[in-house]
PDB file of C-alpha atoms in Angstrom:
ATOM      1  CA  HIS A   1      10.020   0.407 -27.393  1.00  0.00           C
ATOM      2  CA  VAL A   2      11.007  -0.407 -23.837  1.00  0.00           C
ATOM      3  CA  GLN A   3      12.810   2.364 -23.031  1.00  0.00           C
ATOM      4  CA  LEU A   4      14.630   3.184 -19.382  1.00  0.00           C
ATOM      5  CA  VAL A   5      17.232   5.959 -18.252  1.00  0.00           C
ATOM      6  CA  GLU A   6      18.491   6.839 -15.308  1.00  0.00           C
ATOM      7  CA  SER A   7      19.381  10.460 -14.461  1.00  0.00           C
ATOM      8  CA  GLY A   8      20.566  11.865 -10.998  1.00  0.00           C
ATOM      9  CA  GLY A   9      23.507  10.410  -9.981  1.00  0.00           C
ATOM     10  CA  GLY A  10      26.882  11.522  -8.538  1.00  0.00           C
ATOM     11  CA  SER A  11      28.759  12.450  -5.885  1.00  0.00           C
ATOM     12  CA  VAL A  12      27.743  13.721  -2.225  1.00  0.00           C
ATOM     13  CA  GLN A  13      29.383  13.680   0.748  1.00  0.00           C
ATOM     14  CA  PRO A  14      28.439  11.391   3.948  1.00  0.00           C
ATOM     15  CA  GLY A  15      25.121  12.529   4.967  1.00  0.00           C
ATOM     16  CA  GLY A  16      24.185  14.425   1.809  1.00  0.00           C
ATOM     17  CA  SER A  17      21.311  13.668  -0.442  1.00  0.00           C
ATOM     18  CA  LEU A  18      20.852  13.442  -4.210  1.00  0.00           C
ATOM     19  CA  ARG A  19      17.335  11.964  -6.318  1.00  0.00           C
ATOM     20  CA  LEU A  20      17.322   9.130  -8.680  1.00  0.00           C
ATOM     21  CA  SER A  21      14.820   9.969 -12.124  1.00  0.00           C
ATOM     22  CA  CYS A  22      13.756   6.987 -14.022  1.00  0.00           C
ATOM     23  CA  ALA A  23      12.318   7.514 -17.564  1.00  0.00           C
ATOM     24  CA  ALA A  24      10.673   5.593 -18.912  1.00  0.00           C
ATOM     25  CA  SER A  25       9.234   4.904 -22.221  1.00  0.00           C
ATOM     26  CA  GLY A  26       7.032   2.408 -24.644  1.00  0.00           C
ATOM     27  CA  TYR A  27       6.056   0.739 -21.092  1.00  0.00           C
ATOM     28  CA  SER A  28       2.160  -0.311 -21.281  1.00  0.00           C
ATOM     29  CA  ALA A  29       1.487  -2.989 -19.310  1.00  0.00           C
ATOM     30  CA  SER A  30      -1.746  -2.780 -17.070  1.00  0.00           C
ATOM     31  CA  ALA A  31       0.325  -4.156 -14.149  1.00  0.00           C
ATOM     32  CA  TYR A  32       3.743  -3.542 -13.385  1.00  0.00           C
ATOM     33  CA  CYS A  33       6.627  -3.025 -10.888  1.00  0.00           C
ATOM     34  CA  LEU A  34       9.559  -0.383 -11.264  1.00  0.00           C
ATOM     35  CA  ALA A  35      12.561  -0.041  -8.559  1.00  0.00           C
ATOM     36  CA  TRP A  36      16.113   0.807  -8.684  1.00  0.00           C
ATOM     37  CA  PHE A  37      18.674  -2.362  -8.288  1.00  0.00           C
ATOM     38  CA  ARG A  38      21.884  -1.406  -7.443  1.00  0.00           C
ATOM     39  CA  GLN A  39      25.731  -3.035  -7.749  1.00  0.00           C
ATOM     40  CA  SER A  40      29.110  -2.259  -6.110  1.00  0.00           C
ATOM     41  CA  PRO A  41      32.395  -3.895  -7.394  1.00  0.00           C
ATOM     42  CA  GLY A  42      33.050  -7.197  -6.396  1.00  0.00           C
ATOM     43  CA  LYS A  43      29.135  -7.802  -5.064  1.00  0.00           C
ATOM     44  CA  ALA A  44      25.820  -8.962  -7.111  1.00  0.00           C
ATOM     45  CA  ARG A  45      23.215  -6.630  -7.817  1.00  0.00           C
ATOM     46  CA  GLU A  46      20.982  -5.881  -5.089  1.00  0.00           C
ATOM     47  CA  GLY A  47      16.839  -4.672  -4.792  1.00  0.00           C
ATOM     48  CA  VAL A  48      16.641  -1.269  -3.207  1.00  0.00           C
ATOM     49  CA  ALA A  49      13.265  -0.359  -3.832  1.00  0.00           C
ATOM     50  CA  GLY A  50       9.924  -0.672  -5.614  1.00  0.00           C
ATOM     51  CA  ILE A  51       6.876   0.707  -6.526  1.00  0.00           C
ATOM     52  CA  GLY A  52       4.218  -1.299  -7.650  1.00  0.00           C
ATOM     53  CA  THR A  53       0.714  -0.357 -10.138  1.00  0.00           C
ATOM     54  CA  GLY A  54      -1.123   0.513  -6.550  1.00  0.00           C
ATOM     55  CA  GLY A  55       1.327   2.851  -5.518  1.00  0.00           C
ATOM     56  CA  VAL A  56       2.259   0.583  -2.766  1.00  0.00           C
ATOM     57  CA  SER A  57       6.285   0.760  -2.317  1.00  0.00           C
ATOM     58  CA  ARG A  58       9.299  -1.261  -0.051  1.00  0.00           C
ATOM     59  CA  VAL A  59      12.651  -0.195   0.217  1.00  0.00           C
ATOM     60  CA  ALA A  60      15.457  -2.466   1.351  1.00  0.00           C
ATOM     61  CA  ASP A  61      16.167  -3.162   5.629  1.00  0.00           C
ATOM     62  CA  SER A  62      19.364  -1.123   4.340  1.00  0.00           C
ATOM     63  CA  VAL A  63      18.171   2.001   3.096  1.00  0.00           C
ATOM     64  CA  LYS A  64      14.796   2.005   5.041  1.00  0.00           C
ATOM     65  CA  GLY A  65      13.792   5.700   6.425  1.00  0.00           C
ATOM     66  CA  ARG A  66      16.874   6.964   4.186  1.00  0.00           C
ATOM     67  CA  PHE A  67      15.234   6.156   0.534  1.00  0.00           C
ATOM     68  CA  PHE A  68      12.324   6.942  -0.752  1.00  0.00           C
ATOM     69  CA  ILE A  69      10.830   5.490  -4.580  1.00  0.00           C
ATOM     70  CA  PHE A  70       7.587   7.632  -5.383  1.00  0.00           C
ATOM     71  CA  ARG A  71       5.928   8.101  -8.637  1.00  0.00           C
ATOM     72  CA  ASP A  72       3.446  11.213 -10.225  1.00  0.00           C
ATOM     73  CA  ASN A  73       0.111   8.787 -10.000  1.00  0.00           C
ATOM     74  CA  ALA A  74      -1.822  11.577 -12.034  1.00  0.00           C
ATOM     75  CA  LYS A  75       1.044  11.320 -14.840  1.00  0.00           C
ATOM     76  CA  LYS A  76      -0.051   9.111 -17.706  1.00  0.00           C
ATOM     77  CA  THR A  77       3.967   7.968 -17.311  1.00  0.00           C
ATOM     78  CA  LEU A  78       5.745   5.450 -15.598  1.00  0.00           C
ATOM     79  CA  ASP A  79       8.792   7.698 -14.888  1.00  0.00           C
ATOM     80  CA  HIS A  80       9.429   7.565 -11.920  1.00  0.00           C
ATOM     81  CA  GLN A  81      12.027   9.265  -8.642  1.00  0.00           C
ATOM     82  CA  MET A  82      14.074   7.265  -5.499  1.00  0.00           C
ATOM     83  CA  GLN A  83      15.201  10.498  -2.939  1.00  0.00           C
ATOM     84  CA  MET A  84      17.940   8.980  -0.938  1.00  0.00           C
ATOM     85  CA  ASN A  85      19.286  10.891   2.076  1.00  0.00           C
ATOM     86  CA  ASP A  86      21.304  10.940   4.808  1.00  0.00           C
ATOM     87  CA  LEU A  87      23.278   8.346   2.265  1.00  0.00           C
ATOM     88  CA  LYS A  88      26.711   6.746   3.390  1.00  0.00           C
ATOM     89  CA  PRO A  89      29.508   5.203   1.798  1.00  0.00           C
ATOM     90  CA  GLU A  90      28.510   1.676   1.802  1.00  0.00           C
ATOM     91  CA  ASP A  91      25.582   3.851  -0.620  1.00  0.00           C
ATOM     92  CA  THR A  92      28.441   4.116  -2.961  1.00  0.00           C
ATOM     93  CA  ALA A  93      26.974   1.654  -6.290  1.00  0.00           C
ATOM     94  CA  MET A  94      25.740   1.671  -9.843  1.00  0.00           C
ATOM     95  CA  TYR A  95      22.349   2.331  -9.244  1.00  0.00           C
ATOM     96  CA  TYR A  96      19.803   0.861 -12.146  1.00  0.00           C
ATOM     97  CA  CYS A  97      16.267   1.224 -13.077  1.00  0.00           C
ATOM     98  CA  ALA A  98      14.347  -2.058 -13.758  1.00  0.00           C
ATOM     99  CA  ALA A  99      10.804  -3.122 -14.776  1.00  0.00           C
ATOM    100  CA  ARG A 100       8.732  -5.854 -14.696  1.00  0.00           C
ATOM    101  CA  THR A 101       5.464  -7.351 -15.691  1.00  0.00           C
ATOM    102  CA  PHE A 102       3.011  -7.961 -12.262  1.00  0.00           C
ATOM    103  CA  GLY A 103       4.634  -7.602  -8.965  1.00  0.00           C
ATOM    104  CA  CYS A 104       7.490  -6.144  -7.459  1.00  0.00           C
ATOM    105  CA  SER A 105      10.508  -8.883  -6.162  1.00  0.00           C
ATOM    106  CA  THR A 106      14.369  -8.381  -5.227  1.00  0.00           C
ATOM    107  CA  SER A 107      15.462 -11.179  -7.805  1.00  0.00           C
ATOM    108  CA  GLU A 108      16.793  -9.102 -10.319  1.00  0.00           C
ATOM    109  CA  SER A 109      16.572 -12.048 -12.836  1.00  0.00           C
ATOM    110  CA  LEU A 110      12.827 -11.381 -13.059  1.00  0.00           C
ATOM    111  CA  TYR A 111      13.097  -7.781 -14.867  1.00  0.00           C
ATOM    112  CA  THR A 112      13.124  -8.042 -18.147  1.00  0.00           C
ATOM    113  CA  TYR A 113      14.048  -4.116 -18.532  1.00  0.00           C
ATOM    114  CA  TRP A 114      16.631  -2.591 -17.635  1.00  0.00           C
ATOM    115  CA  GLY A 115      18.409   1.436 -17.844  1.00  0.00           C
ATOM    116  CA  GLN A 116      22.132   2.014 -18.111  1.00  0.00           C
ATOM    117  CA  GLY A 117      22.768   2.768 -14.428  1.00  0.00           C
ATOM    118  CA  THR A 118      23.912   6.081 -12.682  1.00  0.00           C
ATOM    119  CA  GLN A 119      27.319   5.968 -10.719  1.00  0.00           C
ATOM    120  CA  VAL A 120      26.457   7.247  -6.758  1.00  0.00           C
ATOM    121  CA  THR A 121      29.410   8.149  -5.429  1.00  0.00           C
ATOM    122  CA  VAL A 122      29.713   8.957  -1.152  1.00  0.00           C
ATOM    123  CA  SER A 123      32.639   9.783   0.128  1.00  0.00           C
TER     124      SER A 123
END
């Protein structure tokens, strides 16, 4: 049974930082993508960042240079984090952790496993 649990959301002022964490359990695929999506009210869910099996990561252009996704390869888990710096009001959204087998994609429909989300508010 795969379970993804997000934590670390909250309210910050513009320019502030937050670190989101995703605790992953029950996932045993040898190739995977761990990703973060976000959704604001009235908007479609969008991909924010993803990290693949080999540690290669990508972030959306809208957060490039401000958001960083990473995991500790020494740990035998798929737990990972996303550091968010210089937060802007437009980053306000519900952030979701997601996982899929094989490579990363920005298409949410390709992700099999999802967390419940953690709210980030920048104001």
